[in-house]
Amino acid sequence: MNKLLIVGTVAFDAIETPFGKTNKILGGSAPYIGLSAAQFDIQSAIVSVVGGDFPIEYIKSLQEYNIDTSSIDVIVDEKTFFWEGRYLKNMNQRETITTDLNVLTKFKPNVPESFKDSDVVVLGNLSPKYQKAVISQITNKDALIILDTMNFWMDNNLDELLSVLSDVNVITINEEEARQLTGEYSLIKAAKKIFTMGPENVIIKKGEHGALLFSKGNMFFAPALPLESVFDPTGAGDTFAGGFAGYITQSKDFSFKNIKRAIIYGSAIASFSVEEFGPKRLFKLDKHQLENRLKVFKKLTEFEI
Amino acid sequence: MNKLLIVGTVAFDAIETPFGKTNKILGGSAPYIGLSAAQFDIQSAIVSVVGGDFPIEYIKSLQEYNIDTSSIDVIVDEKTFFWEGRYLKNMNQRETITTDLNVLTKFKPNVPESFKDSDVVVLGNLSPKYQKAVISQITNKDALIILDTMNFWMDNNLDELLSVLSDVNVITINEEEARQLTGEYSLIKAAKKIFTMGPENVIIKKGEHGALLFSKGNMFFAPALPLESVFDPTGAGDTFAGGFAGYITQSKDFSFKNIKRAIIYGSAIASFSVEEFGPKRLFKLDKHQLENRLKVFKKLTEFEI
């Protein structure tokens, strides 16, 4: 089986939406990426760090999805990274109430020996310093490197981010971030500038408006599934990235045609993720449900001229 | 040839964008709708009103596209409707500087005798009172009625708008307007409510994010073509509606499959319209260019699972 390495946060999230409120539940980018990628026949591992307060059941729940958790370090006298946020009525805006980095400041990413030759690496949204540290441990020079990032790192660690980007094959980024990174309003122009920074594939995530893929000379507009109700959007972008990476790892085909397919898989899994609080829905997702939703995506965009 | 009747404003527009500024040029919803629909083999007529200051060349330029202008009334001692607006840097927001209704307050829509049996009617964005007056003159009970509207009429003439809607088959509306009209944030729920008001097809225009079509039991997500530069978005929604209506009129096939096709045609023509100031680009558009762009739309959304 092909190998996928994931680096990202493993965290406690407390989420409030117009539909309800959770106490601290399993969160962070890595669990969403891992659970989403677990829909495919691959081997995966998470590189991350948690504190002594992190429940062993959460780790076990990931292991049950065949995710290697041996490189999730536990620093017993520290607390786990904690994020608390609230979604406003339209679910498109959210406000952060608390961000306690805690143990994250002590993170020293260690790639497991057996994953240094990974076929695909996902660098979840995290300090570019840690993303770089992971890349430097990868021995497979043909590995496909996928990076997710956000405006925070552009504001505060731009040079480090640009340095990581030069090694990246696929970047996933939202519209505003693409504009911020490049100073270009047109997404076509923004993608062209990002090509010069390293990535040869630029995926622009537009939430409920779908996603755009730019590869040199090619464009693809992926739909988002209109939903009757979005219960909790937390982790949708990570779920998208995880589904994308999982499909690409399983197929090990980096052609434009296959990257488009991977985007549809990522979008389809993300459309489940938002149906319940946190990653709850991902724990219940099966292949049959996913196949059915892929058919809905196909039907949603099909037309004949 | 099948017949399309268009009611809408014929106006002077003065437009400022980050790329330049125009004096008063041909504007209003009806010219965009008419010129876009003129890409198809149909007969069309515009019902509207202008003042004595309206240049005869503008009327002639429409006639050259085989548009019957006999029902564009001229009230010589009044001034033509005038709109002046400015687009902000990102081209997604605009501010209205001037709206002089002028002759529009004296409008008495008269459908030409030879168009009372029209196959398709487009009610461009206008007071629902005028839209209603046009419907009441249509003798073809099987005519497909397409309505475009905006938040202004929801704020000020909701009862009249609801009364028109009960006779409408297709509504084109933007996201925020769909939400305002129904009080539902989810576009699926909004579309369901709009079904109960009359229209059996709801087209939600999302600008650079494409369009969504809801028909009872069916959904379609149409892409927008990402553009390197948008020169002037004025009239893009009307151009979309005109292309949609023109294609539907020519084919006279009101099936879901064909409505999807009509949306792609409308989107493709709108993608040209924004390339130059006002309706300028539409005057130069030919079938060959349109066919090529349709192929781009097809390629943009194609994937295999």
XYZ file of C-alpha atoms in Angstrom:
610
model
C 0.000 0.000 0.000
C 1.148 3.511 -0.753
C 2.058 5.788 2.124
C 0.685 9.141 3.220
C 2.394 11.243 5.853
C 0.347 13.895 7.643
C 1.663 16.706 9.787
C -0.833 18.919 11.557
C -2.289 19.902 14.875
C -4.073 17.480 17.179
C -6.170 19.588 19.475
C -9.159 20.177 21.665
C -11.853 22.202 19.960
C -14.840 23.836 21.633
C -17.370 24.880 19.038
C -20.530 26.920 19.142
C -22.879 27.112 16.176
C -26.484 28.318 15.902
C -27.407 24.628 16.353
C -25.574 23.892 19.569
C -22.391 23.900 21.553
C -19.708 21.366 22.386
C -17.290 21.065 25.264
C -13.718 20.154 24.356
C -13.832 17.568 21.603
C -11.248 16.035 19.287
C -10.028 18.698 16.874
C -7.025 20.029 14.996
C -6.170 19.670 11.342
C -4.483 16.260 11.494
C -7.476 14.173 12.705
C -9.708 15.598 9.950
C -7.027 14.965 7.336
C -6.350 11.479 8.652
C -9.965 10.383 8.992
C -10.794 11.692 5.544
C -7.770 10.002 3.953
C -8.763 6.784 5.754
C -11.528 6.319 3.190
C -8.815 5.002 0.855
C -6.629 1.914 0.878
C -3.428 3.487 2.052
C -1.045 3.499 4.996
C -0.962 6.781 6.871
C 0.799 8.350 9.832
C 0.294 11.551 11.777
C 3.169 13.666 13.061
C 1.954 15.929 15.854
C 2.141 16.698 19.548
C -0.348 16.652 22.444
C -0.215 17.329 26.171
C -0.641 15.024 29.119
C -4.327 15.940 29.267
C -5.118 14.323 25.919
C -7.421 11.279 26.237
C -5.959 7.994 25.072
C -9.367 7.131 23.560
C -8.912 9.855 20.974
C -5.575 8.388 19.922
C -7.117 4.929 19.816
C -10.015 6.154 17.715
C -7.491 7.252 15.080
C -5.581 3.977 15.287
C -8.809 2.143 14.505
C -8.717 3.873 11.119
C -5.290 2.362 10.501
C -3.501 5.638 11.192
C -0.013 5.277 12.640
C 0.015 7.532 15.711
C 3.506 6.630 16.970
C 4.757 10.096 16.014
C 2.106 11.976 17.917
C 4.396 13.013 20.754
C 2.959 13.309 24.230
C 4.534 15.934 26.474
C 3.006 15.011 29.798
C 3.543 18.236 31.714
C 2.039 20.389 28.996
C -1.504 21.014 27.892
C -2.932 20.156 24.475
C -3.482 22.924 21.922
C -6.967 24.366 22.451
C -9.173 26.323 20.054
C -12.563 27.750 20.895
C -14.724 29.375 18.277
C -18.207 30.520 17.466
C -19.963 30.536 14.106
C -22.221 33.438 13.308
C -25.695 32.965 11.986
C -24.818 32.499 8.327
C -22.098 29.924 9.168
C -19.713 31.625 6.764
C -18.129 33.786 9.410
C -16.626 32.661 12.635
C -14.965 34.311 15.555
C -12.161 32.817 17.565
C -12.766 33.033 21.303
C -9.645 31.264 22.556
C -6.405 30.033 21.013
C -4.140 28.382 23.595
C -1.073 27.127 21.735
C 0.147 25.286 24.849
C 2.217 22.238 23.857
C 2.397 23.386 20.245
C 5.225 25.769 21.150
C 7.348 22.743 22.098
C 6.663 20.785 18.916
C 9.620 18.957 17.357
C 8.260 17.047 14.368
C 9.698 13.552 14.028
C 8.808 11.582 10.937
C 8.562 7.847 11.691
C 11.363 5.848 10.043
C 8.868 3.788 8.034
C 7.228 6.924 6.575
C 10.349 8.750 5.407
C 9.791 7.221 1.978
C 6.116 8.351 1.850
C 4.525 8.760 -1.561
C 2.503 11.782 -0.510
C 2.986 14.279 2.320
C 0.292 16.640 3.604
C 1.564 19.634 5.492
C -1.517 20.723 7.416
C -2.022 24.336 8.469
C 0.799 24.924 10.956
C 3.879 27.079 11.341
C 5.943 26.845 8.140
C 8.916 26.107 10.404
C 7.340 22.759 11.328
C 6.251 22.115 7.759
C 9.855 22.639 6.629
C 11.171 20.349 9.365
C 8.965 17.556 8.049
C 9.995 17.997 4.413
C 13.657 17.846 5.379
C 13.143 14.348 6.830
C 11.547 12.914 3.672
C 13.909 10.712 1.663
C 11.624 10.061 -1.335
C 12.557 12.810 -3.767
C 9.468 12.070 -5.894
C 7.009 12.483 -3.016
C 4.064 14.752 -3.808
C 4.056 17.542 -1.236
C 0.673 19.141 -0.439
C 0.562 22.243 1.726
C -2.314 23.937 3.478
C -1.742 27.293 5.109
C -3.558 30.441 6.216
C -3.260 34.222 6.407
C -1.758 34.094 9.925
C 1.508 32.680 8.522
C 1.522 35.207 5.691
C 1.219 38.000 8.247
C 3.846 36.683 10.620
C 6.175 34.194 8.912
C 6.096 35.054 5.236
C 9.765 34.322 4.528
C 9.566 30.909 6.120
C 6.351 30.191 4.251
C 7.927 31.162 0.918
C 10.874 28.942 1.695
C 8.589 25.935 2.283
C 6.530 26.749 -0.812
C 9.534 26.250 -3.074
C 9.382 22.513 -2.221
C 5.616 22.162 -2.572
C 3.679 20.560 -5.453
C 0.106 21.360 -4.430
C -1.091 24.278 -2.323
C -4.620 24.535 -0.924
C -5.554 28.038 0.065
C -8.713 30.122 0.238
C -9.555 33.034 -2.044
C -8.597 35.851 0.297
C -5.361 34.122 1.197
C -4.453 33.642 -2.465
C -5.028 37.360 -2.975
C -3.035 38.280 0.114
C -0.117 36.051 -0.852
C 0.150 37.508 -4.349
C -1.392 40.979 -4.272
C -3.523 39.946 -7.253
C -7.308 40.113 -7.192
C -7.858 37.912 -10.239
C -7.486 34.293 -9.162
C -5.951 33.432 -12.525
C -3.238 36.020 -12.001
C -2.829 34.934 -8.375
C -2.358 31.303 -9.433
C 0.259 32.316 -12.005
C 2.236 34.120 -9.313
C 1.984 31.159 -6.965
C 3.379 28.909 -9.719
C 6.541 30.996 -9.613
C 6.812 30.359 -5.850
C 7.008 26.592 -6.324
C 3.656 24.771 -6.469
C 2.640 23.537 -9.909
C -0.938 23.002 -8.717
C -2.956 25.677 -6.953
C -6.259 24.700 -5.363
C -8.366 27.656 -4.310
C -10.973 26.666 -1.745
C -14.161 28.709 -1.945
C -16.258 26.936 0.698
C -19.893 26.756 -0.356
C -18.859 28.024 -3.814
C -16.637 25.030 -4.561
C -12.985 25.003 -5.472
C -10.814 26.051 -8.379
C -7.804 24.118 -9.567
C -5.100 25.807 -11.591
C -2.352 23.701 -13.135
C -0.039 25.168 -15.724
C -2.261 25.575 -18.791
C -5.313 23.946 -17.193
C -8.246 25.032 -15.047
C -10.962 23.097 -13.260
C -14.017 24.398 -11.421
C -15.206 21.915 -8.790
C -18.675 22.372 -7.347
C -19.641 22.322 -3.710
C -22.761 20.388 -2.903
C -25.565 22.738 -1.871
C -26.701 21.520 1.544
C -30.026 21.854 3.277
C -28.247 22.514 6.543
C -24.646 22.942 7.547
C -24.300 21.879 11.135
C -20.631 22.665 11.793
C -18.100 23.767 9.145
C -15.094 23.166 11.426
C -12.464 21.099 9.661
C -14.142 21.160 6.246
C -10.985 22.483 4.579
C -8.827 19.871 6.312
C -11.288 17.138 5.391
C -11.099 18.320 1.792
C -7.283 18.210 1.880
C -7.340 14.769 3.509
C -9.703 13.297 0.942
C -7.669 14.832 -1.838
C -4.427 13.451 -0.414
C -5.892 10.026 0.363
C -7.176 9.554 -3.150
C -3.908 10.767 -4.706
C -1.920 8.436 -2.438
C -4.020 5.404 -3.293
C -3.844 6.044 -7.050
C -0.307 7.502 -7.154
C -1.242 9.240 -10.378
C -0.316 12.931 -10.385
C -1.882 13.745 -13.777
C -4.284 16.690 -14.151
C -7.126 14.265 -14.850
C -6.496 12.439 -11.608
C -5.948 15.590 -9.558
C -9.436 16.704 -10.669
C -10.825 13.394 -9.468
C -9.036 13.820 -6.131
C -10.658 17.231 -5.713
C -14.091 15.717 -6.215
C -13.344 13.040 -3.621
C -12.121 15.700 -1.198
C -15.225 17.809 -1.794
C -17.530 14.843 -1.354
C -16.012 13.809 1.983
C -16.068 17.436 3.169
C -19.780 17.585 2.369
C -20.322 14.848 4.985
C -18.007 16.394 7.548
C -20.166 19.501 8.021
C -23.270 17.430 8.804
C -22.341 16.929 12.474
C -20.188 18.498 15.184
C -16.436 18.123 14.811
C -15.161 14.990 13.067
C -18.112 12.926 14.335
C -19.608 12.288 10.904
C -16.260 11.119 9.520
C -16.158 8.300 12.094
C -19.407 6.943 10.660
C -18.715 7.444 6.963
C -18.504 4.329 4.822
C -17.502 3.635 1.228
C -21.048 3.043 0.087
C -22.217 6.466 1.319
C -19.210 8.069 -0.317
C -19.834 6.360 -3.663
C -23.428 7.573 -3.627
C -22.386 11.133 -2.907
C -19.864 11.051 -5.750
C -22.765 10.257 -8.071
C -24.582 13.320 -6.754
C -21.530 15.470 -7.529
C -21.355 14.022 -11.018
C -25.023 14.718 -11.645
C -24.739 18.206 -10.189
C -22.317 19.401 -12.852
C -23.223 17.351 -15.890
C -24.470 19.052 -19.023
C -24.351 18.520 -22.757
C -23.753 21.198 -25.340
C -38.771 31.408 -35.932
C -39.796 31.330 -32.287
C -40.530 34.573 -30.525
C -38.992 36.180 -27.461
C -40.515 39.214 -25.799
C -38.293 41.351 -23.580
C -39.445 44.015 -21.150
C -36.813 46.048 -19.364
C -35.172 49.423 -19.042
C -33.436 51.193 -21.903
C -31.174 53.744 -20.316
C -28.072 55.868 -20.230
C -25.360 54.444 -18.006
C -22.255 56.253 -16.820
C -19.788 53.792 -15.429
C -16.540 54.121 -13.561
C -14.281 51.155 -12.924
C -10.643 50.958 -11.814
C -9.859 50.709 -15.566
C -11.620 53.803 -16.825
C -14.722 55.908 -17.015
C -17.482 56.388 -19.575
C -19.810 59.250 -20.297
C -23.449 58.342 -20.900
C -23.528 55.163 -22.942
C -26.258 52.718 -23.952
C -27.450 50.875 -20.860
C -30.474 49.392 -19.112
C -31.445 45.754 -18.777
C -33.263 45.372 -22.119
C -30.313 46.073 -24.483
C -28.131 43.534 -22.670
C -30.917 40.961 -22.727
C -31.700 41.668 -26.387
C -28.117 41.652 -27.647
C -27.343 38.460 -25.762
C -30.492 36.717 -27.040
C -29.564 37.887 -30.563
C -26.909 35.168 -30.638
C -29.737 32.756 -31.433
C -32.049 32.296 -34.402
C -35.151 33.885 -32.969
C -37.434 36.869 -33.400
C -37.312 39.304 -30.487
C -38.913 42.557 -29.422
C -38.200 45.008 -26.615
C -40.962 46.743 -24.660
C -39.564 49.847 -22.975
C -39.590 53.634 -22.870
C -37.023 56.372 -23.506
C -36.990 60.166 -23.506
C -36.541 62.649 -26.333
C -32.810 62.798 -25.571
C -32.223 59.192 -26.603
C -30.035 58.873 -29.711
C -31.672 57.221 -32.688
C -28.360 55.444 -33.403
C -28.790 53.399 -30.232
C -32.213 52.236 -31.383
C -30.830 51.460 -34.829
C -27.958 49.487 -33.346
C -30.520 47.208 -31.705
C -32.550 46.894 -34.912
C -29.421 45.672 -36.677
C -29.575 42.657 -34.377
C -33.046 41.902 -35.623
C -34.678 43.231 -32.463
C -38.137 44.744 -32.957
C -37.975 48.167 -31.268
C -41.447 49.371 -32.262
C -42.592 49.085 -28.647
C -39.808 51.190 -27.214
C -41.962 54.269 -26.621
C -40.383 57.680 -27.003
C -41.771 60.423 -24.756
C -40.165 63.449 -26.303
C -40.492 65.953 -23.483
C -39.016 63.590 -20.916
C -35.483 62.451 -20.243
C -34.216 58.901 -20.534
C -33.634 56.859 -17.380
C -30.077 57.471 -16.154
C -27.863 55.386 -13.908
C -24.396 56.313 -12.762
C -22.250 53.947 -10.755
C -18.753 53.209 -9.642
C -17.120 49.839 -9.084
C -14.776 49.470 -6.186
C -11.381 47.963 -6.538
C -12.357 44.318 -6.337
C -15.163 44.788 -8.915
C -17.546 42.816 -6.723
C -18.961 45.852 -5.001
C -20.401 48.885 -6.630
C -21.899 52.119 -5.449
C -24.697 53.948 -7.178
C -23.951 57.636 -7.647
C -27.106 58.692 -9.498
C -30.449 57.104 -10.315
C -32.691 59.426 -12.307
C -35.864 57.505 -13.107
C -37.056 60.306 -15.451
C -39.300 58.861 -18.199
C -39.537 55.525 -16.417
C -42.221 56.952 -14.126
C -44.451 57.417 -17.216
C -43.965 53.917 -18.597
C -47.041 52.169 -20.004
C -45.860 48.851 -21.405
C -47.464 47.958 -24.734
C -46.757 44.535 -26.141
C -46.615 44.607 -29.970
C -49.532 42.750 -31.548
C -47.205 40.299 -33.298
C -45.498 39.369 -30.020
C -48.585 38.665 -27.910
C -48.171 35.003 -28.827
C -44.492 34.933 -27.824
C -42.999 31.589 -26.870
C -40.829 33.063 -24.151
C -41.109 36.296 -22.166
C -38.276 37.861 -20.162
C -39.365 40.299 -17.514
C -36.166 42.243 -16.884
C -35.483 43.914 -13.554
C -38.201 46.568 -13.312
C -41.179 47.464 -11.157
C -43.337 44.337 -10.743
C -46.255 46.555 -11.775
C -44.814 46.824 -15.290
C -43.851 43.156 -15.333
C -47.460 42.274 -14.487
C -48.802 44.626 -17.174
C -46.765 42.747 -19.774
C -47.886 39.292 -18.653
C -51.517 40.370 -18.847
C -51.103 41.138 -22.569
C -49.649 37.734 -23.466
C -52.165 35.459 -25.176
C -50.002 32.322 -25.381
C -50.921 30.423 -22.222
C -47.924 28.099 -22.691
C -45.376 30.889 -22.871
C -42.384 30.398 -20.600
C -42.150 33.415 -18.296
C -38.686 34.341 -16.988
C -38.389 37.003 -14.311
C -35.390 38.912 -13.060
C -35.763 41.125 -10.015
C -33.775 42.686 -7.192
C -33.896 43.559 -3.499
C -35.293 47.054 -4.203
C -38.672 45.553 -5.232
C -38.662 43.224 -2.233
C -38.139 46.205 0.042
C -40.747 48.429 -1.588
C -43.247 46.403 -3.656
C -43.249 42.940 -2.147
C -46.981 42.269 -2.599
C -46.870 43.220 -6.277
C -43.757 41.131 -6.755
C -45.397 38.092 -5.145
C -48.413 38.590 -7.362
C -46.222 38.521 -10.515
C -44.244 35.553 -9.232
C -47.356 33.363 -9.222
C -47.308 33.537 -13.052
C -43.579 32.977 -13.464
C -41.812 29.789 -14.610
C -38.188 30.783 -14.110
C -36.792 33.318 -11.655
C -33.212 34.601 -11.775
C -32.079 36.137 -8.537
C -28.848 36.548 -6.630
C -27.954 34.787 -3.383
C -28.722 37.613 -1.001
C -32.010 38.331 -2.738
C -33.048 34.684 -2.526
C -32.322 34.824 1.187
C -34.181 38.093 1.622
C -37.209 36.868 -0.303
C -37.535 33.686 1.759
C -35.866 34.320 5.093
C -33.873 31.126 4.543
C -30.090 31.063 4.573
C -29.741 27.651 2.920
C -30.219 28.083 -0.812
C -31.910 24.691 -1.015
C -34.495 25.774 1.539
C -34.820 29.166 -0.170
C -35.478 27.509 -3.531
C -38.128 25.263 -1.980
C -39.943 28.313 -0.615
C -39.723 30.086 -3.963
C -41.299 27.035 -5.637
C -44.386 27.638 -3.506
C -44.558 31.229 -4.784
C -44.904 30.125 -8.411
C -41.645 29.522 -10.276
C -40.800 25.886 -10.946
C -37.205 26.811 -11.790
C -35.032 28.934 -9.524
C -31.726 30.186 -10.873
C -29.464 31.664 -8.236
C -26.812 33.908 -9.750
C -23.549 33.956 -7.819
C -21.446 36.148 -10.109
C -17.855 34.946 -10.217
C -18.937 31.816 -8.336
C -21.316 30.650 -11.068
C -24.992 29.874 -10.788
C -27.217 27.270 -9.167
C -30.354 25.894 -10.771
C -33.041 24.312 -8.657
C -35.916 22.515 -10.364
C -38.254 20.342 -8.390
C -36.126 17.298 -7.525
C -33.097 18.457 -9.519
C -30.062 20.642 -8.919
C -27.360 21.952 -11.229
C -24.202 23.871 -10.381
C -23.021 25.984 -13.333
C -19.495 27.354 -13.252
C -18.403 30.880 -13.973
C -15.336 31.195 -16.125
C -12.412 32.514 -14.070
C -11.193 35.605 -15.913
C -7.797 37.224 -16.013
C -9.414 40.650 -15.895
C -12.969 41.866 -15.527
C -13.258 45.216 -17.215
C -16.878 46.142 -16.434
C -19.435 43.845 -14.791
C -22.389 46.103 -15.676
C -25.148 44.094 -17.315
C -23.578 40.689 -16.704
C -26.740 39.414 -15.000
C -28.960 40.730 -17.797
C -26.644 39.243 -20.408
C -26.906 35.931 -18.602
C -30.714 36.154 -18.586
C -30.754 37.139 -22.266
C -28.533 34.269 -23.351
C -30.600 31.884 -21.259
C -33.837 33.180 -22.770
C -32.505 33.268 -26.330
C -31.343 29.674 -26.209
C -34.595 28.506 -24.635
C -36.614 30.404 -27.242
C -34.676 28.945 -30.163
C -34.944 25.370 -28.872
C -38.403 25.658 -27.291
C -37.523 22.770 -25.047
C -38.289 23.445 -21.388
C -36.819 20.187 -20.042
C -34.324 20.232 -17.165
C -31.599 19.008 -19.511
C -32.190 21.900 -21.859
C -32.534 24.485 -19.106
C -29.062 23.448 -17.932
C -27.759 23.978 -21.447
C -29.424 27.420 -21.567
C -27.636 28.372 -18.327
C -24.281 27.472 -19.834
C -25.061 29.579 -22.912
C -26.084 32.491 -20.683
C -22.919 32.137 -18.595
C -20.723 31.954 -21.676
C -22.161 35.120 -23.216
C -21.927 36.930 -19.871
C -18.239 36.010 -19.711
C -17.728 38.075 -22.877
C -19.884 40.974 -21.739
C -17.577 41.897 -18.844
C -14.532 42.180 -21.131
C -15.356 45.744 -22.237
C -17.371 48.766 -21.116
C -21.154 48.498 -21.288
C -22.607 46.268 -24.018
C -19.684 47.020 -26.379
C -18.334 43.495 -26.429
C -21.778 42.047 -27.229
C -21.911 44.080 -30.452
C -18.766 42.309 -31.645
C -19.566 38.798 -30.467
C -19.976 36.146 -33.139
C -21.104 32.528 -33.143
C -17.638 31.161 -33.668
C -16.300 32.927 -30.564
C -19.289 31.710 -28.584
C -18.846 28.099 -29.695
C -15.209 28.206 -28.635
C -16.074 29.576 -25.227
C -18.694 26.879 -24.715
C -15.921 24.334 -25.177
C -13.929 26.104 -22.458
C -16.934 25.842 -20.118
C -17.263 22.159 -20.900
C -13.590 21.519 -20.248
C -13.708 23.582 -17.067
C -16.152 21.252 -15.338
C -15.443 17.871 -16.854
C -14.244 15.048 -14.666
C -14.515 11.300 -14.524
C -15.042 9.252 -11.407
